[in-house]
Structure formats: structure tokens, C-alpha cells
Short mmCIF file of N, CA and C in Angstrom, two decimals:
data_model
loop_
_atom_site.label_atom_id
_atom_site.label_comp_id
_atom_site.label_asym_id
_atom_site.label_seq_id
_atom_site.Cartn_x
_atom_site.Cartn_y
_atom_site.Cartn_z
N MET A 1394 -12.91 -33.63 -48.15
CA MET A 1394 -12.30 -35.05 -48.38
C MET A 1394 -13.64 -35.53 -48.97
N ASN A 1395 -13.55 -36.85 -49.51
CA ASN A 1395 -14.62 -37.60 -49.78
C ASN A 1395 -14.15 -39.09 -49.40
N GLN A 1396 -15.14 -39.75 -49.26
CA GLN A 1396 -14.69 -41.34 -48.67
C GLN A 1396 -13.46 -41.81 -49.39
N GLN A 1397 -13.48 -41.92 -50.83
CA GLN A 1397 -12.24 -42.45 -51.41
C GLN A 1397 -10.89 -41.99 -50.94
N GLN A 1398 -10.83 -40.76 -50.81
CA GLN A 1398 -9.78 -40.13 -50.41
C GLN A 1398 -9.44 -40.19 -48.72
N ALA A 1399 -10.39 -40.23 -47.88
CA ALA A 1399 -9.96 -40.89 -46.46
C ALA A 1399 -9.99 -42.07 -46.49
N LEU A 1400 -10.26 -42.94 -47.08
CA LEU A 1400 -9.82 -44.47 -47.15
C LEU A 1400 -8.41 -44.53 -47.55
N LEU A 1401 -7.83 -43.97 -48.59
CA LEU A 1401 -6.27 -43.93 -48.74
C LEU A 1401 -5.66 -43.29 -47.60
N ASP A 1402 -6.03 -41.94 -47.19
CA ASP A 1402 -5.59 -41.30 -45.76
C ASP A 1402 -5.26 -42.05 -44.78
N ILE A 1403 -6.30 -43.15 -44.29
CA ILE A 1403 -6.23 -43.88 -43.24
C ILE A 1403 -5.17 -45.08 -42.80
N VAL A 1404 -4.73 -45.22 -44.16
CA VAL A 1404 -3.54 -45.98 -44.37
C VAL A 1404 -2.25 -45.86 -45.23
N SER A 1405 -2.02 -44.28 -45.01
CA SER A 1405 -1.29 -43.38 -45.46
C SER A 1405 -0.17 -43.37 -44.38
N ASP A 1406 1.47 -43.45 -44.87
CA ASP A 1406 2.65 -43.40 -44.43
C ASP A 1406 2.49 -42.34 -43.41
N ASP A 1407 1.94 -41.20 -43.90
CA ASP A 1407 2.08 -39.97 -43.21
C ASP A 1407 0.91 -39.87 -41.95
N VAL A 1408 1.08 -40.08 -40.99
CA VAL A 1408 0.28 -40.20 -39.68
C VAL A 1408 -0.62 -39.04 -39.57
N LYS A 1409 -0.33 -37.88 -39.93
CA LYS A 1409 -0.83 -36.65 -39.82
C LYS A 1409 -2.19 -36.85 -40.71
N ARG A 1410 -2.26 -37.55 -41.56
CA ARG A 1410 -3.32 -37.74 -42.51
C ARG A 1410 -4.33 -38.77 -41.62
N VAL A 1411 -3.88 -39.60 -41.10
CA VAL A 1411 -4.44 -40.66 -40.37
C VAL A 1411 -5.71 -40.21 -39.63
N VAL A 1412 -5.76 -39.33 -38.73
CA VAL A 1412 -6.54 -38.80 -37.65
C VAL A 1412 -7.65 -38.00 -38.12
N PRO A 1413 -7.65 -37.40 -39.31
CA PRO A 1413 -8.75 -36.58 -40.20
C PRO A 1413 -9.48 -37.70 -40.63
N ALA A 1414 -8.62 -38.73 -41.26
CA ALA A 1414 -9.61 -39.47 -42.18
C ALA A 1414 -10.43 -40.35 -41.56
N ALA A 1415 -9.87 -40.64 -40.21
CA ALA A 1415 -10.61 -41.84 -39.09
C ALA A 1415 -11.67 -40.78 -38.92
N ASN A 1416 -11.89 -39.39 -38.36
CA ASN A 1416 -12.46 -38.49 -38.09
C ASN A 1416 -13.94 -38.49 -39.04
N PHE A 1417 -13.62 -38.61 -40.26
CA PHE A 1417 -14.14 -38.15 -41.63
C PHE A 1417 -14.98 -39.90 -41.50
N LEU A 1418 -14.45 -40.91 -41.44
CA LEU A 1418 -14.96 -41.96 -42.03
C LEU A 1418 -15.62 -42.84 -40.77
N SER A 1419 -15.74 -42.07 -39.82
CA SER A 1419 -16.34 -42.22 -38.21
C SER A 1419 -18.13 -42.11 -38.75
N ASP A 1420 -18.08 -40.98 -39.25
CA ASP A 1420 -19.64 -40.70 -39.66
C ASP A 1420 -20.13 -41.23 -40.98
N LEU A 1421 -19.61 -42.41 -41.50
CA LEU A 1421 -19.94 -42.88 -42.61
C LEU A 1421 -19.94 -44.62 -42.49
N PRO A 1422 -21.11 -44.99 -41.80
CA PRO A 1422 -21.21 -46.35 -41.65
C PRO A 1422 -21.00 -47.21 -43.18
N GLU A 1423 -21.26 -46.75 -44.23
CA GLU A 1423 -21.22 -47.40 -45.36
C GLU A 1423 -19.80 -47.81 -45.74
N SER A 1424 -18.86 -47.01 -44.86
CA SER A 1424 -17.58 -47.32 -45.38
C SER A 1424 -17.04 -48.50 -44.73
N ASN A 1425 -17.91 -49.13 -43.63
CA ASN A 1425 -17.58 -50.31 -42.78
C ASN A 1425 -16.75 -51.62 -42.99
N ALA A 1426 -17.33 -52.01 -44.44
CA ALA A 1426 -16.56 -52.99 -44.95
C ALA A 1426 -15.14 -52.84 -45.42
N GLU A 1427 -15.16 -51.73 -46.53
CA GLU A 1427 -13.99 -51.48 -46.68
C GLU A 1427 -12.89 -51.20 -45.71
N LEU A 1428 -13.41 -50.76 -44.51
CA LEU A 1428 -12.26 -50.34 -43.17
C LEU A 1428 -12.11 -52.10 -42.37
N LEU A 1429 -12.96 -52.52 -42.99
CA LEU A 1429 -12.70 -53.95 -42.34
C LEU A 1429 -11.66 -54.66 -43.27
N ARG A 1430 -11.47 -54.19 -44.48
CA ARG A 1430 -10.55 -55.09 -45.54
C ARG A 1430 -9.39 -54.50 -45.29
N LEU A 1431 -9.32 -53.29 -44.98
CA LEU A 1431 -8.05 -52.38 -44.49
C LEU A 1431 -7.15 -52.99 -43.40
N LEU A 1432 -8.16 -53.21 -42.60
CA LEU A 1432 -7.81 -53.78 -41.28
C LEU A 1432 -7.13 -54.90 -41.61
N THR A 1433 -7.46 -56.03 -42.13
CA THR A 1433 -6.78 -57.29 -42.30
C THR A 1433 -5.66 -56.91 -43.20
N ARG A 1434 -5.01 -56.27 -43.63
CA ARG A 1434 -3.80 -56.03 -44.47
C ARG A 1434 -2.94 -54.83 -43.77
N GLU A 1435 -3.55 -54.16 -43.17
CA GLU A 1435 -2.75 -53.13 -42.05
C GLU A 1435 -1.84 -53.54 -41.30
N ARG A 1436 -0.55 -52.93 -40.60
CA ARG A 1436 0.27 -53.66 -39.88
C ARG A 1436 0.41 -52.71 -38.70
N ARG A 1437 0.49 -51.37 -39.37
CA ARG A 1437 1.23 -50.09 -38.44
C ARG A 1437 0.07 -49.73 -37.46
N PRO A 1438 0.61 -49.65 -36.38
CA PRO A 1438 -0.32 -49.36 -35.17
C PRO A 1438 -1.03 -47.95 -35.35
N ALA A 1439 -0.71 -46.95 -35.53
CA ALA A 1439 -1.32 -45.72 -35.74
C ALA A 1439 -2.30 -46.00 -37.02
N ASN A 1440 -2.14 -46.80 -37.88
CA ASN A 1440 -3.24 -47.18 -38.91
C ASN A 1440 -4.29 -47.59 -38.35
N ARG A 1441 -3.98 -48.92 -37.77
CA ARG A 1441 -4.65 -49.61 -37.21
C ARG A 1441 -5.50 -49.05 -36.28
N HIS A 1442 -5.12 -47.98 -35.37
CA HIS A 1442 -5.96 -47.25 -34.33
C HIS A 1442 -7.09 -46.49 -35.03
N GLY A 1443 -6.60 -45.93 -36.24
CA GLY A 1443 -7.56 -44.60 -36.99
C GLY A 1443 -8.53 -45.83 -37.58
N ILE A 1444 -8.12 -46.90 -37.99
CA ILE A 1444 -9.24 -47.63 -38.69
C ILE A 1444 -10.60 -48.11 -37.67
N LEU A 1445 -9.99 -48.56 -36.47
CA LEU A 1445 -10.63 -48.75 -35.22
C LEU A 1445 -11.48 -47.92 -34.99
N TYR A 1446 -10.99 -46.75 -34.58
CA TYR A 1446 -11.61 -45.39 -34.18
C TYR A 1446 -12.65 -45.21 -35.07
N ALA A 1447 -12.89 -45.28 -36.46
CA ALA A 1447 -13.79 -44.89 -37.23
C ALA A 1447 -14.75 -46.31 -37.19
N LEU A 1448 -14.49 -47.15 -37.12
CA LEU A 1448 -15.27 -48.80 -36.79
C LEU A 1448 -16.02 -48.38 -35.13
N THR A 1449 -15.65 -47.84 -34.65
CA THR A 1449 -16.31 -47.81 -32.99
C THR A 1449 -17.43 -47.06 -33.12
N TRP A 1450 -17.21 -46.24 -34.45
CA TRP A 1450 -18.23 -45.00 -34.30
C TRP A 1450 -19.70 -45.72 -34.93
N HIS A 1451 -19.28 -46.87 -35.77
CA HIS A 1451 -20.33 -47.39 -36.24
C HIS A 1451 -21.04 -48.36 -35.53
N ALA A 1452 -20.13 -48.61 -34.75
CA ALA A 1452 -20.70 -49.79 -33.30
C ALA A 1452 -21.97 -50.93 -34.13
N LEU A 1453 -21.24 -51.47 -35.17
CA LEU A 1453 -22.15 -52.48 -35.75
C LEU A 1453 -22.12 -54.00 -34.90
N PRO A 1454 -23.30 -54.67 -34.76
CA PRO A 1454 -23.28 -55.85 -34.19
C PRO A 1454 -22.36 -56.78 -34.62
N ALA A 1455 -22.13 -56.59 -35.91
CA ALA A 1455 -21.45 -57.59 -36.47
C ALA A 1455 -19.97 -57.65 -36.56
N ASP A 1456 -19.54 -56.20 -36.12
CA ASP A 1456 -17.95 -56.23 -35.72
C ASP A 1456 -17.61 -56.61 -34.18
N TRP A 1457 -18.33 -56.82 -33.13
CA TRP A 1457 -18.46 -57.42 -31.82
C TRP A 1457 -17.41 -58.29 -31.92
N GLU A 1458 -17.34 -59.51 -32.38
CA GLU A 1458 -16.18 -60.52 -32.13
C GLU A 1458 -14.92 -60.18 -32.46
N LEU A 1459 -14.88 -59.16 -33.78
CA LEU A 1459 -13.54 -58.61 -34.23
C LEU A 1459 -13.03 -57.92 -32.88
N MET A 1460 -13.81 -57.08 -32.35
CA MET A 1460 -13.22 -56.17 -31.40
C MET A 1460 -12.96 -57.27 -30.00
N VAL A 1461 -13.40 -58.28 -29.53
CA VAL A 1461 -13.21 -58.89 -28.63
C VAL A 1461 -11.81 -59.67 -29.07
N ARG A 1462 -11.95 -60.26 -30.40
CA ARG A 1462 -10.61 -60.95 -30.50
C ARG A 1462 -9.04 -59.79 -30.32
N ILE A 1463 -9.58 -58.76 -30.54
CA ILE A 1463 -8.06 -57.49 -30.74
C ILE A 1463 -8.09 -57.54 -29.36
N VAL A 1464 -8.84 -57.01 -28.54
CA VAL A 1464 -8.60 -56.80 -27.29
C VAL A 1464 -7.93 -58.29 -26.75
N ALA A 1465 -8.57 -59.23 -26.69
CA ALA A 1465 -7.57 -60.35 -26.09
C ALA A 1465 -6.20 -60.61 -26.57
N ASP A 1466 -5.82 -60.02 -28.10
CA ASP A 1466 -4.56 -60.59 -28.87
C ASP A 1466 -3.46 -59.35 -28.28
N GLU A 1467 -2.45 -60.32 -27.45
CA GLU A 1467 -1.58 -59.50 -26.61
C GLU A 1467 -0.51 -59.24 -27.67
N THR A 1468 -0.57 -59.68 -28.76
CA THR A 1468 0.52 -59.11 -29.73
C THR A 1468 0.38 -57.75 -30.55
N GLU A 1469 -0.99 -57.05 -30.13
CA GLU A 1469 -1.78 -55.93 -30.94
C GLU A 1469 -0.72 -55.08 -30.16
N HIS A 1470 -0.69 -53.69 -30.54
CA HIS A 1470 0.00 -52.71 -29.96
C HIS A 1470 -1.18 -52.29 -28.70
N PRO A 1471 -0.76 -51.78 -27.37
CA PRO A 1471 -1.73 -51.10 -26.63
C PRO A 1471 -2.49 -50.45 -26.80
N THR A 1472 -2.61 -49.29 -27.72
CA THR A 1472 -3.35 -48.15 -28.60
C THR A 1472 -4.52 -49.20 -29.35
N VAL A 1473 -4.20 -49.99 -30.05
CA VAL A 1473 -5.17 -50.61 -31.02
C VAL A 1473 -6.05 -51.72 -30.14
N ARG A 1474 -5.33 -52.19 -28.70
CA ARG A 1474 -6.03 -52.92 -28.14
C ARG A 1474 -7.34 -52.08 -27.05
N GLY A 1475 -6.33 -51.10 -26.99
CA GLY A 1475 -7.49 -50.30 -26.00
C GLY A 1475 -8.72 -49.55 -26.91
N GLN A 1476 -8.49 -49.22 -28.41
CA GLN A 1476 -9.37 -48.67 -28.86
C GLN A 1476 -10.76 -49.66 -29.61
N ALA A 1477 -10.20 -50.87 -29.31
CA ALA A 1477 -11.02 -52.26 -29.87
C ALA A 1477 -11.83 -52.30 -28.17
N ALA A 1478 -11.17 -51.88 -27.02
CA ALA A 1478 -12.05 -51.65 -25.76
C ALA A 1478 -13.08 -50.87 -25.99
N GLU A 1479 -12.62 -49.89 -26.60
CA GLU A 1479 -13.39 -48.28 -26.22
C GLU A 1479 -14.92 -49.22 -27.26
N ALA A 1480 -14.42 -49.52 -28.43
CA ALA A 1480 -15.31 -50.08 -29.44
C ALA A 1480 -16.58 -50.84 -28.59
N LEU A 1481 -16.15 -51.75 -27.67
CA LEU A 1481 -17.06 -52.67 -26.99
C LEU A 1481 -18.01 -51.80 -26.10
N SER A 1482 -17.10 -50.83 -25.43
CA SER A 1482 -17.89 -50.02 -24.50
C SER A 1482 -19.21 -49.09 -25.38
N TYR A 1483 -18.94 -49.11 -26.30
CA TYR A 1483 -20.04 -48.36 -27.03
C TYR A 1483 -20.87 -49.32 -27.54
N ALA A 1484 -20.64 -50.28 -27.74
CA ALA A 1484 -21.63 -51.69 -27.94
C ALA A 1484 -22.55 -52.29 -27.14
N PHE A 1485 -22.05 -52.18 -25.83
CA PHE A 1485 -22.93 -53.15 -24.63
C PHE A 1485 -24.04 -53.05 -24.83
N TYR A 1486 -24.62 -51.95 -25.06
CA TYR A 1486 -26.25 -51.71 -24.98
C TYR A 1486 -26.78 -52.59 -26.01
N GLN A 1487 -26.23 -52.85 -27.23
CA GLN A 1487 -26.60 -53.72 -28.18
C GLN A 1487 -27.16 -55.14 -27.74
N HIS A 1488 -26.50 -55.51 -26.74
CA HIS A 1488 -26.33 -57.05 -26.16
C HIS A 1488 -27.25 -57.33 -25.04
N ALA A 1489 -28.20 -58.26 -24.88
CA ALA A 1489 -28.23 -58.55 -23.54
C ALA A 1489 -27.29 -58.98 -22.80
N PRO A 1490 -27.67 -58.86 -21.44
CA PRO A 1490 -26.32 -59.25 -20.10
C PRO A 1490 -26.42 -60.65 -20.36
N GLU A 1491 -27.26 -61.41 -20.52
CA GLU A 1491 -27.18 -62.82 -20.67
C GLU A 1491 -27.21 -63.30 -21.92
N SER A 1492 -26.71 -62.80 -23.27
CA SER A 1492 -26.34 -63.12 -24.25
C SER A 1492 -24.85 -63.42 -24.31
N PRO A 1493 -24.34 -64.70 -25.22
CA PRO A 1493 -22.87 -65.11 -25.30
C PRO A 1493 -22.22 -63.77 -25.47
N GLU A 1494 -22.60 -63.03 -26.52
CA GLU A 1494 -21.76 -61.48 -26.79
C GLU A 1494 -21.37 -61.00 -25.63
N PHE A 1495 -22.12 -60.62 -25.13
CA PHE A 1495 -21.98 -59.93 -23.57
C PHE A 1495 -21.02 -60.25 -22.51
N GLY A 1496 -21.34 -61.72 -22.65
CA GLY A 1496 -20.63 -62.60 -21.99
C GLY A 1496 -19.26 -62.59 -22.33
N SER A 1497 -18.82 -62.81 -23.75
CA SER A 1497 -17.41 -62.62 -24.22
C SER A 1497 -17.04 -61.42 -24.17
N GLY A 1498 -17.42 -60.44 -24.29
CA GLY A 1498 -16.99 -59.25 -24.15
C GLY A 1498 -16.76 -58.55 -22.45
N VAL A 1499 -17.20 -58.96 -21.44
CA VAL A 1499 -17.05 -58.69 -20.37
C VAL A 1499 -15.80 -59.95 -19.98
N ARG A 1500 -15.78 -61.09 -20.28
CA ARG A 1500 -14.62 -61.88 -20.08
C ARG A 1500 -13.35 -61.45 -20.63
N VAL A 1501 -13.22 -60.89 -22.04
CA VAL A 1501 -11.94 -60.20 -22.55
C VAL A 1501 -11.52 -58.98 -21.97
N LEU A 1502 -12.54 -58.34 -21.30
CA LEU A 1502 -12.12 -56.85 -20.62
C LEU A 1502 -11.88 -57.14 -19.15
N VAL A 1503 -12.15 -58.13 -18.44
CA VAL A 1503 -11.77 -58.21 -17.34
C VAL A 1503 -10.31 -59.02 -17.45
N ALA A 1504 -10.10 -60.12 -18.49
CA ALA A 1504 -8.73 -60.60 -18.92
C ALA A 1504 -7.57 -59.63 -18.81
N ALA A 1505 -8.09 -58.30 -19.77
CA ALA A 1505 -7.40 -57.20 -20.07
C ALA A 1505 -6.78 -56.48 -18.91
N LEU A 1506 -7.83 -56.65 -17.91
CA LEU A 1506 -7.00 -55.91 -16.88
C LEU A 1506 -5.94 -56.31 -16.18
N ARG A 1507 -5.23 -57.46 -16.48
CA ARG A 1507 -4.03 -58.04 -16.21
C ARG A 1507 -3.06 -57.50 -17.27
N SER A 1508 -3.31 -56.96 -17.95
CA SER A 1508 -2.43 -56.54 -19.05
C SER A 1508 -1.27 -55.55 -18.23
N THR A 1509 0.13 -55.91 -18.97
CA THR A 1509 1.22 -55.21 -18.24
C THR A 1509 1.40 -53.80 -19.11
N GLU A 1510 0.24 -53.46 -20.05
CA GLU A 1510 0.15 -52.30 -20.36
C GLU A 1510 -1.04 -51.30 -19.86
N ALA A 1511 -0.55 -50.11 -19.19
CA ALA A 1511 -1.68 -49.26 -18.28
C ALA A 1511 -2.64 -48.77 -19.48
N GLU A 1512 -2.45 -48.30 -20.55
CA GLU A 1512 -3.31 -48.06 -21.57
C GLU A 1512 -4.71 -48.96 -21.92
N VAL A 1513 -4.00 -50.50 -21.83
CA VAL A 1513 -5.00 -51.35 -21.95
C VAL A 1513 -5.92 -51.89 -20.69
N ARG A 1514 -5.26 -51.34 -19.80
CA ARG A 1514 -5.92 -51.81 -18.29
C ARG A 1514 -7.31 -50.44 -18.37
N TYR A 1515 -6.48 -49.38 -18.68
CA TYR A 1515 -7.27 -48.43 -18.42
C TYR A 1515 -8.84 -48.19 -19.06
N CYS A 1516 -8.72 -48.53 -20.52
CA CYS A 1516 -9.53 -49.11 -21.53
C CYS A 1516 -10.48 -49.91 -21.15
N ALA A 1517 -9.89 -51.08 -20.45
CA ALA A 1517 -10.67 -52.30 -20.33
C ALA A 1517 -11.61 -51.80 -19.03
N ALA A 1518 -10.95 -51.32 -18.17
CA ALA A 1518 -12.09 -50.70 -17.15
C ALA A 1518 -13.07 -49.51 -17.41
N ASN A 1519 -12.69 -48.42 -18.38
CA ASN A 1519 -13.61 -47.70 -18.80
C ASN A 1519 -15.03 -48.60 -19.64
N ALA A 1520 -14.40 -49.61 -20.30
CA ALA A 1520 -15.67 -50.20 -20.63
C ALA A 1520 -16.40 -51.05 -20.17
N LEU A 1521 -15.84 -51.76 -19.01
CA LEU A 1521 -16.67 -52.58 -18.28
C LEU A 1521 -17.48 -51.60 -17.39
N GLY A 1522 -17.31 -50.34 -17.19
CA GLY A 1522 -18.36 -49.67 -16.51
C GLY A 1522 -19.52 -49.58 -17.76
N ALA A 1523 -19.12 -49.44 -18.95
CA ALA A 1523 -20.34 -49.36 -19.68
C ALA A 1523 -21.23 -50.37 -19.63
N THR A 1524 -20.48 -51.64 -18.97
CA THR A 1524 -21.66 -52.74 -18.89
C THR A 1524 -23.00 -52.52 -18.02
N LYS A 1525 -22.45 -51.45 -16.96
CA LYS A 1525 -23.88 -51.32 -16.51
C LYS A 1525 -23.84 -52.60 -14.88
N GLN A 1526 -23.09 -53.42 -15.21
CA GLN A 1526 -23.14 -54.70 -14.38
C GLN A 1526 -22.47 -54.60 -12.74
N ARG A 1527 -23.18 -54.42 -11.78
CA ARG A 1527 -22.68 -53.98 -10.45
C ARG A 1527 -21.87 -55.63 -9.95
N SER A 1528 -22.12 -56.75 -10.36
CA SER A 1528 -21.24 -57.87 -10.13
C SER A 1528 -19.64 -57.33 -10.70
N LEU A 1529 -19.28 -56.33 -11.46
CA LEU A 1529 -18.21 -55.92 -11.90
C LEU A 1529 -17.41 -55.00 -10.70
N ILE A 1530 -18.27 -54.73 -9.68
CA ILE A 1530 -17.62 -53.53 -8.89
C ILE A 1530 -16.29 -53.94 -8.33
N PRO A 1531 -16.83 -55.22 -7.89
CA PRO A 1531 -15.07 -55.67 -6.94
C PRO A 1531 -14.15 -55.96 -8.11
N VAL A 1532 -14.34 -56.14 -9.42
CA VAL A 1532 -12.89 -56.52 -10.18
C VAL A 1532 -12.54 -54.88 -10.11
N LEU A 1533 -13.27 -53.97 -10.63
CA LEU A 1533 -13.02 -52.54 -10.88
C LEU A 1533 -12.29 -52.15 -9.32
N GLU A 1534 -12.80 -52.23 -8.63
CA GLU A 1534 -12.35 -52.03 -7.04
C GLU A 1534 -10.80 -52.45 -6.97
N ALA A 1535 -10.52 -53.77 -7.40
CA ALA A 1535 -9.44 -54.30 -7.41
C ALA A 1535 -8.30 -53.31 -8.07
N LEU A 1536 -8.38 -52.32 -8.71
CA LEU A 1536 -7.64 -51.57 -9.40
C LEU A 1536 -7.54 -50.20 -8.55
N PHE A 1537 -7.90 -49.92 -7.65
CA PHE A 1537 -7.87 -48.59 -6.69
C PHE A 1537 -6.49 -48.46 -6.32
N ASP A 1538 -5.37 -49.50 -6.47
CA ASP A 1538 -4.35 -49.13 -6.23
C ASP A 1538 -3.07 -49.00 -7.56
N ASP A 1539 -3.82 -48.97 -8.56
CA ASP A 1539 -3.20 -49.29 -10.05
C ASP A 1539 -2.97 -47.44 -10.21
N ASP A 1540 -1.91 -47.05 -9.65
CA ASP A 1540 -1.53 -45.58 -10.27
C ASP A 1540 -0.79 -45.55 -11.62
N ALA A 1541 -0.60 -46.70 -12.11
CA ALA A 1541 -0.28 -46.23 -13.89
C ALA A 1541 -0.97 -45.58 -14.73
N ARG A 1542 -0.24 -44.44 -15.23
CA ARG A 1542 -0.91 -43.85 -16.13
C ARG A 1542 -0.55 -43.50 -17.55
N PRO A 1543 -1.58 -44.27 -18.44
CA PRO A 1543 -1.29 -43.86 -19.74
C PRO A 1543 -0.40 -42.89 -20.29
N GLU A 1544 0.78 -42.57 -20.99
CA GLU A 1544 1.31 -41.89 -21.56
C GLU A 1544 0.57 -40.73 -22.25
N GLY A 1545 0.44 -39.36 -21.52
CA GLY A 1545 -0.17 -38.57 -22.21
C GLY A 1545 -1.38 -38.27 -22.06
N TRP A 1546 -1.92 -39.43 -21.21
CA TRP A 1546 -3.56 -39.36 -20.44
C TRP A 1546 -3.26 -38.32 -19.43
N VAL A 1547 -5.04 -38.23 -18.93
CA VAL A 1547 -5.29 -37.90 -17.54
C VAL A 1547 -5.71 -38.74 -17.15
N GLY A 1548 -5.00 -38.64 -15.61
CA GLY A 1548 -5.93 -40.00 -14.69
C GLY A 1548 -5.01 -41.07 -14.96
N SER A 1549 -5.00 -42.06 -13.63
CA SER A 1549 -4.49 -43.46 -13.70
C SER A 1549 -5.68 -44.33 -14.18
N VAL A 1550 -5.20 -45.81 -13.80
CA VAL A 1550 -5.83 -46.67 -14.16
C VAL A 1550 -6.88 -46.70 -12.92
N ALA A 1551 -6.44 -46.34 -11.78
CA ALA A 1551 -7.55 -46.60 -10.65
C ALA A 1551 -8.40 -45.20 -10.69
N ASP A 1552 -8.02 -44.32 -11.39
CA ASP A 1552 -9.03 -42.95 -11.41
C ASP A 1552 -10.00 -43.62 -12.36
N GLU A 1553 -9.73 -44.16 -13.42
CA GLU A 1553 -10.69 -44.64 -14.21
C GLU A 1553 -11.26 -45.62 -13.66
N ALA A 1554 -11.05 -46.76 -13.04
CA ALA A 1554 -11.72 -47.83 -12.39
C ALA A 1554 -12.67 -47.10 -11.49
N ARG A 1555 -12.45 -46.02 -10.78
CA ARG A 1555 -13.49 -45.25 -10.05
C ARG A 1555 -14.87 -44.48 -10.93
N ARG A 1556 -14.33 -44.22 -12.00
CA ARG A 1556 -15.29 -43.44 -12.87
C ARG A 1556 -16.09 -44.57 -13.54
N ALA A 1557 -15.69 -45.54 -13.54
CA ALA A 1557 -16.29 -46.88 -13.97
C ALA A 1557 -17.50 -47.21 -12.97
N ILE A 1558 -16.92 -47.12 -11.84
CA ILE A 1558 -18.05 -47.72 -10.86
C ILE A 1558 -19.24 -46.60 -10.63
N GLU A 1559 -18.80 -45.51 -11.10
CA GLU A 1559 -19.67 -44.23 -11.01
C GLU A 1559 -20.26 -44.35 -12.20
N TRP A 1560 -20.04 -44.88 -13.29
CA TRP A 1560 -21.24 -45.09 -14.33
C TRP A 1560 -22.09 -46.06 -14.18
N ILE A 1561 -21.85 -47.29 -13.77
CA ILE A 1561 -22.54 -48.29 -13.26
C ILE A 1561 -23.50 -47.85 -12.00
N GLY A 1562 -23.26 -46.71 -11.49
CA GLY A 1562 -24.19 -46.10 -10.69
C GLY A 1562 -24.77 -47.41 -9.53
N PRO A 1563 -25.60 -46.55 -8.62
CA PRO A 1563 -25.97 -46.97 -7.43
C PRO A 1563 -26.91 -48.44 -7.49
N ALA A 1564 -26.81 -49.03 -6.28
CA ALA A 1564 -27.92 -50.29 -6.59
C ALA A 1564 -29.24 -49.65 -6.52
N GLU A 1565 -30.42 -50.74 -7.34
CA GLU A 1565 -31.75 -49.92 -7.48
C GLU A 1565 -32.26 -50.00 -6.15
N SER A 1566 -33.21 -48.94 -6.02
CA SER A 1566 -33.81 -48.86 -4.57
C SER A 1566 -35.08 -49.85 -4.49
N ALA A 1567 -35.35 -50.26 -3.29
CA ALA A 1567 -36.44 -51.41 -3.54
C ALA A 1567 -37.60 -50.69 -3.33
N HIS A 1568 -37.77 -49.30 -3.12
CA HIS A 1568 -38.96 -48.68 -2.85
C HIS A 1568 -39.63 -48.62 -4.21
#
């Protein structure tokens, strides 16, 4: 497969071609601009998910606000919103916790925890763990009774909230 073929496949009507294309393009940050162009036109959830998957692995700071907007957009398919949340989780390290970008990411993910879709809540909890912000532990603990499981996934929203707290880690020792 080459880049041009992958860009065609990622918007194919044959969803079996989307995943290999997304995997291939995830290793090609030079495809970022073309993926963003395709995303503006593409409406099918499987294809949008594939495009966002590839963009996630590029983790370019310029894509941060796009991911925030997609997570916030309740008209987006839950899989698409979840993938955008995952993209934020991989990019938090690029932003200082006191930065406006970091804050916008945290706010949209906390809001996503109220989604009616388990997949969105699961991915938002995961991404909040990537912030490493102990102040978010109570927000995650509030999910401990959420036994919803995204279809086909291992674990519940509550399980993911617990894992996120583990990723945040213990408080720093004063020693």
C-alpha cells in the first residue's frame, strides 16, 4: 500500500479497507493535511473514525482544538467522539496543565462523562487519566457506579475510571 491508495481506501464504501488504511496512514504524519481535508467532507462514522485514528497517532498540536470540538459535538457518532477523546489523551503531554489548551481538553472530557453513550464516557475517563491531574480523581470516582459496557469492549465505564485513577498515580511524597 502507498499513501495515495491509503487515502482512497480510508474513504472507501468498503469498511474492510478503512482499518488497514488508517493503520498505514497513522505512521505518516505527512498525510495529516490530506486527512484533515478528507475529514471535512466525510460523514460516515466508520470512515471518520479511521481518519481520526490516523490523526491520533500524529498527535500534532495544531489538531488539538479540532479534537476538542469533535468530543463536544453530540451529533457525532460515539465511536468518532471516543476516538477524538483518545487523541486528546495522547497529546496532553504537549500542553502545560495551566495552558488554555489543557483546560479546554479537561473541560470537554469532563462534560463528555455526562454523555448518554457508554463509549464516550469510557473514552473520556481514559483520557482524563492521561492528564495526570490528581484534582480529577473525584470526578473519576463519581463513575464507580457506572457499570455500562461499550458494545464489544472489555470492561465497564467504572473499570476504566479506576484504571484512569491508577494512571494518575499516587500523590507525590513529601520526602
